Short mmCIF file of C-alpha atoms and ligand atoms in Angstrom, two decimals:
data_model
loop_
_atom_site.label_atom_id
_atom_site.label_comp_id
_atom_site.label_asym_id
_atom_site.label_seq_id
_atom_site.Cartn_x
_atom_site.Cartn_y
_atom_site.Cartn_z
CA UNK A 1 17.23 -10.37 0.16
CA UNK A 2 15.96 -7.52 -1.95
CA UNK A 3 14.52 -4.72 0.22
CA UNK A 4 11.79 -2.27 -0.60
CA UNK A 5 13.27 1.14 -1.07
CA UNK A 6 11.69 4.51 -1.85
CA UNK A 7 8.07 5.14 -2.74
CA UNK A 8 5.88 2.20 -3.69
CA UNK A 9 2.47 3.09 -5.11
CA UNK A 10 -0.43 1.11 -3.68
CA UNK A 11 -2.10 0.86 -7.06
CA UNK A 12 -5.75 1.39 -7.97
CA UNK A 13 -7.87 -1.16 -9.79
CA UNK A 14 -9.33 0.56 -12.85
CA UNK A 15 -13.05 -0.10 -13.30
CA UNK A 16 -15.16 0.58 -16.38
CA UNK A 17 -18.56 2.27 -16.43
CA UNK A 18 -20.24 -1.09 -15.93
CA UNK A 19 -18.12 -1.75 -12.82
CA UNK A 20 -16.03 -4.51 -14.38
CA UNK A 21 -12.25 -4.31 -14.25
CA UNK A 22 -10.64 -2.35 -17.05
CA UNK A 23 -7.21 -3.84 -17.65
CA UNK A 24 -6.56 -1.53 -20.62
CA UNK A 25 -6.04 1.34 -18.16
CA UNK A 26 -3.23 -0.46 -16.29
CA UNK A 27 -0.34 0.15 -18.70
CA UNK A 28 -0.74 3.96 -18.99
CA UNK A 29 -0.91 4.51 -15.21
CA UNK A 30 2.02 2.14 -14.68
CA UNK A 31 4.18 4.04 -17.15
CA UNK A 32 3.20 7.33 -15.52
CA UNK A 33 4.01 6.08 -12.02
CA UNK A 34 7.42 4.80 -13.08
CA UNK A 35 8.16 8.09 -14.84
CA UNK A 36 7.18 10.02 -11.73
CA UNK A 37 9.78 8.18 -9.66
CA UNK A 38 7.82 5.40 -8.01
CA UNK A 39 10.08 2.44 -7.22
CA UNK A 40 7.52 -0.35 -6.92
CA UNK A 41 3.86 -1.31 -7.18
CA UNK A 42 1.69 -2.86 -4.46
CA UNK A 43 -1.32 -4.49 -6.11
CA UNK A 44 -4.73 -5.52 -4.69
CA UNK A 45 -4.19 -3.94 -1.27
CA UNK A 46 -6.70 -1.68 0.44
CA UNK A 47 -6.17 0.94 -2.23
CA UNK A 48 -6.61 -1.61 -5.03
CA UNK A 49 -9.88 -2.83 -3.45
CA UNK A 50 -8.44 -6.34 -3.30
CA UNK A 51 -11.09 -7.36 -0.77
CA UNK A 52 -13.91 -6.16 -3.05
CA UNK A 53 -12.74 -8.20 -6.05
CA UNK A 54 -13.28 -11.86 -6.85
CA UNK A 55 -10.19 -14.06 -6.82
CA UNK A 56 -10.32 -14.28 -10.63
CA UNK A 57 -10.41 -10.49 -10.88
CA UNK A 58 -7.50 -10.23 -8.44
CA UNK A 59 -5.46 -12.60 -10.60
CA UNK A 60 -6.30 -10.62 -13.73
CA UNK A 61 -5.30 -7.29 -12.17
CA UNK A 62 -2.09 -8.71 -10.68
CA UNK A 63 -1.10 -10.16 -14.07
CA UNK A 64 -1.89 -6.85 -15.79
CA UNK A 65 0.37 -4.89 -13.43
CA UNK A 66 3.19 -7.45 -13.68
CA UNK A 67 2.96 -7.30 -17.48
CA UNK A 68 2.84 -3.49 -17.51
CA UNK A 69 5.77 -3.11 -15.11
CA UNK A 70 7.78 -5.45 -17.35
CA UNK A 71 10.56 -5.82 -14.80
CA UNK A 72 11.22 -2.07 -14.50
CA UNK A 73 10.10 -1.95 -10.86
CA UNK A 74 9.18 -4.77 -8.46
CA UNK A 75 5.53 -5.75 -8.15
CA UNK A 76 4.21 -6.89 -4.76
CA UNK A 77 0.88 -8.73 -4.86
CA UNK A 78 -1.40 -8.55 -1.82
CA UNK A 79 -3.06 -11.95 -1.46
CA UNK A 80 -4.83 -11.78 1.93
CA UNK A 81 -8.29 -13.37 2.04
CA UNK A 82 -10.69 -14.63 4.70
CA UNK A 83 -10.34 -18.05 3.08
CA UNK A 84 -6.73 -19.07 3.66
CA UNK A 85 -7.00 -21.60 0.82
CA UNK A 86 -7.92 -18.78 -1.56
CA UNK A 87 -5.10 -16.62 -0.17
CA UNK A 88 -2.68 -19.45 -0.78
CA UNK A 89 -3.92 -19.95 -4.31
CA UNK A 90 -3.52 -16.20 -5.00
CA UNK A 91 0.04 -16.52 -3.68
CA UNK A 92 0.71 -19.46 -6.02
CA UNK A 93 -0.65 -17.44 -8.90
CA UNK A 94 1.53 -14.43 -8.01
CA UNK A 95 4.61 -16.63 -8.14
CA UNK A 96 3.53 -18.19 -11.45
CA UNK A 97 3.02 -14.85 -13.20
CA UNK A 98 6.44 -13.55 -12.14
CA UNK A 99 5.48 -11.14 -9.36
CA UNK A 100 8.48 -10.12 -7.24
CA UNK A 101 7.02 -10.35 -3.74
CA UNK A 102 3.80 -11.17 -1.94
CA UNK A 103 2.10 -9.65 1.05
CA UNK A 104 -1.01 -10.65 2.98
CA UNK A 105 -3.44 -9.37 5.57
CA UNK A 106 -4.68 -11.89 8.11
CA UNK A 107 -8.27 -13.15 8.07
CA UNK A 108 -10.48 -10.41 9.47
CA UNK A 109 -14.04 -11.66 9.87
CA UNK A 110 -13.05 -13.98 12.67
CA UNK A 111 -10.22 -12.19 14.47
CA UNK A 112 -6.83 -13.78 14.93
CA UNK A 113 -6.41 -14.02 18.68
CA UNK A 114 -2.81 -15.02 19.33
CA UNK A 115 0.65 -14.64 17.84
CA UNK A 116 0.82 -18.43 17.40
CA UNK A 117 -2.49 -18.38 15.52
CA UNK A 118 -1.23 -15.55 13.33
CA UNK A 119 1.88 -17.54 12.47
CA UNK A 120 -0.25 -20.57 11.53
CA UNK A 121 -2.42 -18.41 9.25
CA UNK A 122 0.41 -16.58 7.59
CA UNK A 123 2.62 -19.61 7.04
CA UNK A 124 -0.23 -21.29 5.17
CA UNK A 125 -0.40 -18.31 2.83
CA UNK A 126 3.35 -17.75 2.49
CA UNK A 127 3.91 -21.39 1.51
CA UNK A 128 1.89 -20.77 -1.65
CA UNK A 129 4.80 -18.73 -3.03
CA UNK A 130 7.89 -20.27 -1.43
CA UNK A 131 10.26 -18.52 -3.86
CA UNK A 132 8.96 -15.02 -3.14
CA UNK A 133 9.71 -12.73 -0.20
CA UNK A 134 6.63 -12.44 2.04
CA UNK A 135 5.52 -9.31 3.89
CA UNK A 136 2.83 -9.60 6.55
CA UNK A 137 0.44 -6.70 6.01
CA UNK A 138 -0.23 -5.18 9.44
CA UNK A 139 -3.30 -2.95 9.23
CA UNK A 140 -5.12 -3.32 12.56
CA UNK A 141 -7.67 -0.57 11.81
CA UNK A 142 -9.10 -2.69 9.00
CA UNK A 143 -8.40 -6.28 10.08
CA UNK A 144 -9.30 -5.74 13.73
CA UNK A 145 -6.33 -7.90 14.73
CA UNK A 146 -4.04 -5.73 16.82
CA UNK A 147 -1.49 -8.32 17.88
CA UNK A 148 1.95 -7.30 19.05
CA UNK A 149 3.89 -7.22 15.78
CA UNK A 150 7.25 -7.19 17.55
CA UNK A 151 6.40 -10.52 19.18
CA UNK A 152 5.08 -11.77 15.85
CA UNK A 153 8.36 -10.98 14.07
CA UNK A 154 10.47 -12.46 16.87
CA UNK A 155 8.78 -15.84 16.54
CA UNK A 156 7.62 -15.87 12.91
CA UNK A 157 11.11 -15.02 11.63
CA UNK A 158 12.20 -18.59 12.33
CA UNK A 159 8.91 -20.29 11.42
CA UNK A 160 7.98 -18.78 8.07
CA UNK A 161 10.89 -19.39 5.73
CA UNK A 162 10.17 -16.58 3.27
CA UNK A 163 9.04 -13.93 5.79
CA UNK A 164 11.16 -10.85 5.15
CA UNK A 165 9.18 -8.21 6.98
CA UNK A 166 6.05 -6.16 7.36
CA UNK A 167 4.00 -3.65 5.56
CA UNK A 168 3.37 -1.51 8.63
CA UNK A 169 0.12 0.43 8.27
CA UNK A 170 -0.41 1.87 11.72
CA UNK A 171 0.66 5.14 13.32
CA UNK A 172 2.82 3.93 16.22
CA UNK A 173 6.27 5.22 15.29
CA UNK A 174 7.87 3.68 18.37
CA UNK A 175 6.57 0.23 17.47
CA UNK A 176 7.66 0.72 13.85
CA UNK A 177 11.16 1.62 15.08
CA UNK A 178 11.26 -1.45 17.30
CA UNK A 179 10.36 -3.67 14.34
CA UNK A 180 13.04 -2.03 12.19
CA UNK A 181 15.72 -2.46 14.84
CA UNK A 182 14.86 -6.03 15.81
CA UNK A 183 17.82 -8.44 15.41
CA UNK A 184 20.08 -5.74 13.92
CA UNK A 185 17.66 -4.79 11.18
CA UNK A 186 16.87 -8.33 10.09
CA UNK A 187 13.41 -7.36 8.84
CA UNK A 188 12.33 -5.04 6.08
CA UNK A 189 9.59 -2.89 7.60
CA UNK A 190 7.79 -0.70 5.12
CA UNK A 191 5.87 2.38 6.18
CA UNK A 192 2.18 2.74 5.21
CA UNK A 193 0.89 6.08 6.45
CA UNK A 194 1.64 8.76 3.85
CA UNK A 195 0.73 11.70 6.09
CA UNK A 196 3.47 10.64 8.55
CA UNK A 197 6.25 9.81 6.08
CA UNK A 198 8.67 12.36 7.54
CA UNK A 199 8.29 10.93 11.04
CA UNK A 200 8.91 7.46 9.64
CA UNK A 201 12.05 8.60 7.80
CA UNK A 202 13.33 10.10 11.03
CA UNK A 203 12.71 6.75 12.68
CA UNK A 204 14.67 4.85 10.03
CA UNK A 205 12.23 4.01 7.22
CA UNK A 206 13.73 3.22 3.81
CA UNK A 207 10.61 2.25 1.92
CA UNK A 208 6.98 3.34 2.04
CA UNK A 209 3.85 1.96 0.39
CA UNK A 210 0.97 4.37 -0.07
CA UNK A 211 -2.05 5.44 -2.04
CA UNK A 212 -1.20 9.12 -2.44
CA UNK A 213 2.10 8.27 -4.17
CA UNK A 214 -0.17 7.61 -7.19
CA UNK A 215 -1.11 11.28 -7.44
CA UNK A 216 1.82 13.12 -5.84
CA UNK A 217 5.03 11.09 -6.05
CA UNK A 218 7.15 14.19 -6.93
CA UNK A 219 5.98 15.97 -3.75
CA UNK A 220 7.10 13.01 -1.62
CA UNK A 221 10.37 12.67 -3.56
CA UNK A 222 11.14 16.28 -2.64
CA UNK A 223 10.27 15.53 0.98
CA UNK A 224 12.70 12.58 0.99
CA UNK A 225 15.47 14.57 -0.70
CA UNK A 226 15.07 17.49 1.71
CA UNK A 227 15.19 15.06 4.65
CA UNK A 228 18.29 13.26 3.35
CA UNK A 229 20.06 16.57 2.78
CA UNK A 230 19.21 17.71 6.30
CA UNK A 231 16.78 20.45 5.25
CA UNK A 232 14.20 19.66 7.90
CA UNK A 233 12.15 22.84 7.61
CA UNK A 234 11.69 22.23 3.90
CA UNK A 235 10.87 18.55 4.50
CA UNK A 236 8.20 19.63 6.98
CA UNK A 237 6.69 21.96 4.42
CA UNK A 238 6.32 19.10 1.92
CA UNK A 239 4.77 16.90 4.61
CA UNK A 240 2.42 19.70 5.54
CA UNK A 241 1.27 19.91 1.89
CA UNK A 242 0.60 16.19 1.96
CA UNK A 243 -1.38 16.48 5.21
CA UNK A 244 -3.43 19.27 3.66
CA UNK A 245 -4.02 17.31 0.47
CA UNK A 246 -5.15 14.22 2.43
CA UNK A 247 -7.45 16.35 4.61
CA UNK A 248 -9.08 17.69 1.44
CA UNK A 249 -9.44 14.20 -0.06
CA UNK A 250 -11.07 13.07 3.18
CA UNK A 251 -13.88 15.58 2.65
CA UNK A 252 -15.12 12.85 0.29
CA UNK A 253 -14.99 9.05 0.41
CA UNK A 254 -11.20 8.75 0.23
CA UNK A 255 -10.41 6.15 -2.45
CA UNK A 256 -13.20 7.21 -4.83
CA UNK A 257 -11.81 10.76 -4.47
CA UNK A 258 -8.28 9.50 -5.24
CA UNK A 259 -9.58 7.78 -8.37
CA UNK A 260 -11.26 11.04 -9.38
CA UNK A 261 -7.95 12.91 -8.97
CA UNK A 262 -6.22 10.34 -11.19
CA UNK A 263 -9.01 11.06 -13.71
CA UNK A 264 -8.16 14.79 -13.50
CA UNK A 265 -4.53 13.85 -14.18
CA UNK A 266 -5.56 12.00 -17.33
CA UNK A 267 -5.91 8.42 -16.05
CA UNK A 268 -9.44 7.12 -16.07
CA UNK A 269 -9.78 4.72 -13.14
CA UNK A 270 -13.59 4.77 -12.96
CA UNK A 271 -15.39 4.57 -9.63
CA UNK A 272 -15.06 2.16 -6.72
CA UNK A 273 -16.89 -1.01 -5.81
CA UNK A 274 -19.52 -0.73 -3.08
CA UNK A 275 -19.43 -0.25 -0.14
CA UNK A 276 -17.17 2.62 -1.20
CA UNK A 277 -19.44 5.16 -2.86
CA UNK A 278 -18.24 6.81 -6.03
CA UNK A 279 -18.24 10.60 -6.43
CA UNK A 280 -20.94 12.37 -8.43
CA UNK A 281 -19.93 14.80 -11.20
CA UNK A 282 -20.75 17.65 -8.84
CA UNK A 283 -18.52 16.17 -6.10
CA UNK A 284 -15.68 15.83 -8.58
CA UNK A 285 -15.92 19.53 -9.51
CA UNK A 286 -15.98 20.49 -5.84
CA UNK A 287 -12.96 18.29 -5.10
CA UNK A 288 -11.06 19.84 -8.00
CA UNK A 289 -11.88 23.35 -6.77
CA UNK A 290 -10.78 22.47 -3.22
CA UNK A 291 -7.49 21.01 -4.48
CA UNK A 292 -6.90 24.12 -6.59
CA UNK A 293 -7.54 26.28 -3.52
CA UNK A 294 -4.74 24.54 -1.58
CA UNK A 295 -2.35 24.83 -4.54
CA UNK A 296 -2.36 21.15 -5.50
CA UNK A 297 -3.09 21.89 -9.17
C1 NAY B 1 -2.89 -0.40 0.73
O1 NAY B 1 -2.89 -1.60 0.97
O2 NAY B 1 -3.31 0.03 -0.33
C2 NAY B 1 -2.43 0.52 1.77
O3 NAY B 1 -2.56 0.23 2.94
C3 NAY B 1 -1.79 1.77 1.41
C4 NAY B 1 -1.65 2.61 2.65
C5 NAY B 1 -2.85 3.52 2.80
N1 NAY B 1 -3.64 3.13 3.94
C6 NAY B 1 -4.92 2.79 3.82
C7 NAY B 1 -5.60 2.42 5.09
O4 NAY B 1 -5.51 2.78 2.77
O5 NAY B 1 -1.64 5.22 1.76
C8 NAY B 1 -2.33 4.92 2.94
C9 NAY B 1 -3.45 5.94 3.16
O6 NAY B 1 -4.39 5.86 2.11
C10 NAY B 1 -2.85 7.35 3.21
O7 NAY B 1 -1.90 7.42 4.23
C11 NAY B 1 -3.93 8.41 3.40
O8 NAY B 1 -4.50 8.34 4.67
#
């Protein structure tokens, strides 16, 4: 099966001034991301505010990114939903519109208590798009379900026909390595914590999905090249820049700040949906000054 390789941008959902989705902004950012070396798009995840959109809006945004990518890079649609029926219908839609892969979080209001329960939930979703590779989206900090993913893979691998791996958004490198090495590398396990990319590469990562690849893909490309060529000191310097950049972004609500940076780079993404509070004009100026001070611009 096709594996995820390189940097995949967890894309933003552009919003207009009135807070409705602005599909016209999808093509320009997509072209920019592809030109800056991104090798895939992950749509309607945490970054894309998938959980703050209606299912109709999610379908519209997914279709806009698939259309804009036009087969140049794979598009992975995140379809997780508290209603498994809705998740399944989003999966069906992703397959219909020609997305390349799907991924899903588990329900999160009521927590999933056991590996068997997780397999039941995820197989219902994955069956909506039987022709597409399925990645379980492990993000315990947001879903509150911190099941043992190694156990999940061991059992789910034979129960969910199209399960190919995980989007691993946690910080446990040892667990990530275990998932990667399970059954001689049977599963594609994709890294999701941008500020620890170097550690993940050292542990065996091939692909990574992240929000900051939207604004700084070249920085991370240099990190990967330095690592592959064995220049570890240089690779650490690039990672350290990323850590610094993320620390600065975290002085503000993170995703609204990221959207503001994309605005500074010429891509108007608008604000975020509540509960994420958008930045004021004054905040945006302060963010820009702070990023200039660390040499980002
Ligand atoms: C998603 O679905 O958009 C992602 O999970 C992308 C991964 C991001 N994690 C979260 C929790 O949003 O890119 C990371 C994260 O923003 C980055 O490492 C900065 O902390």
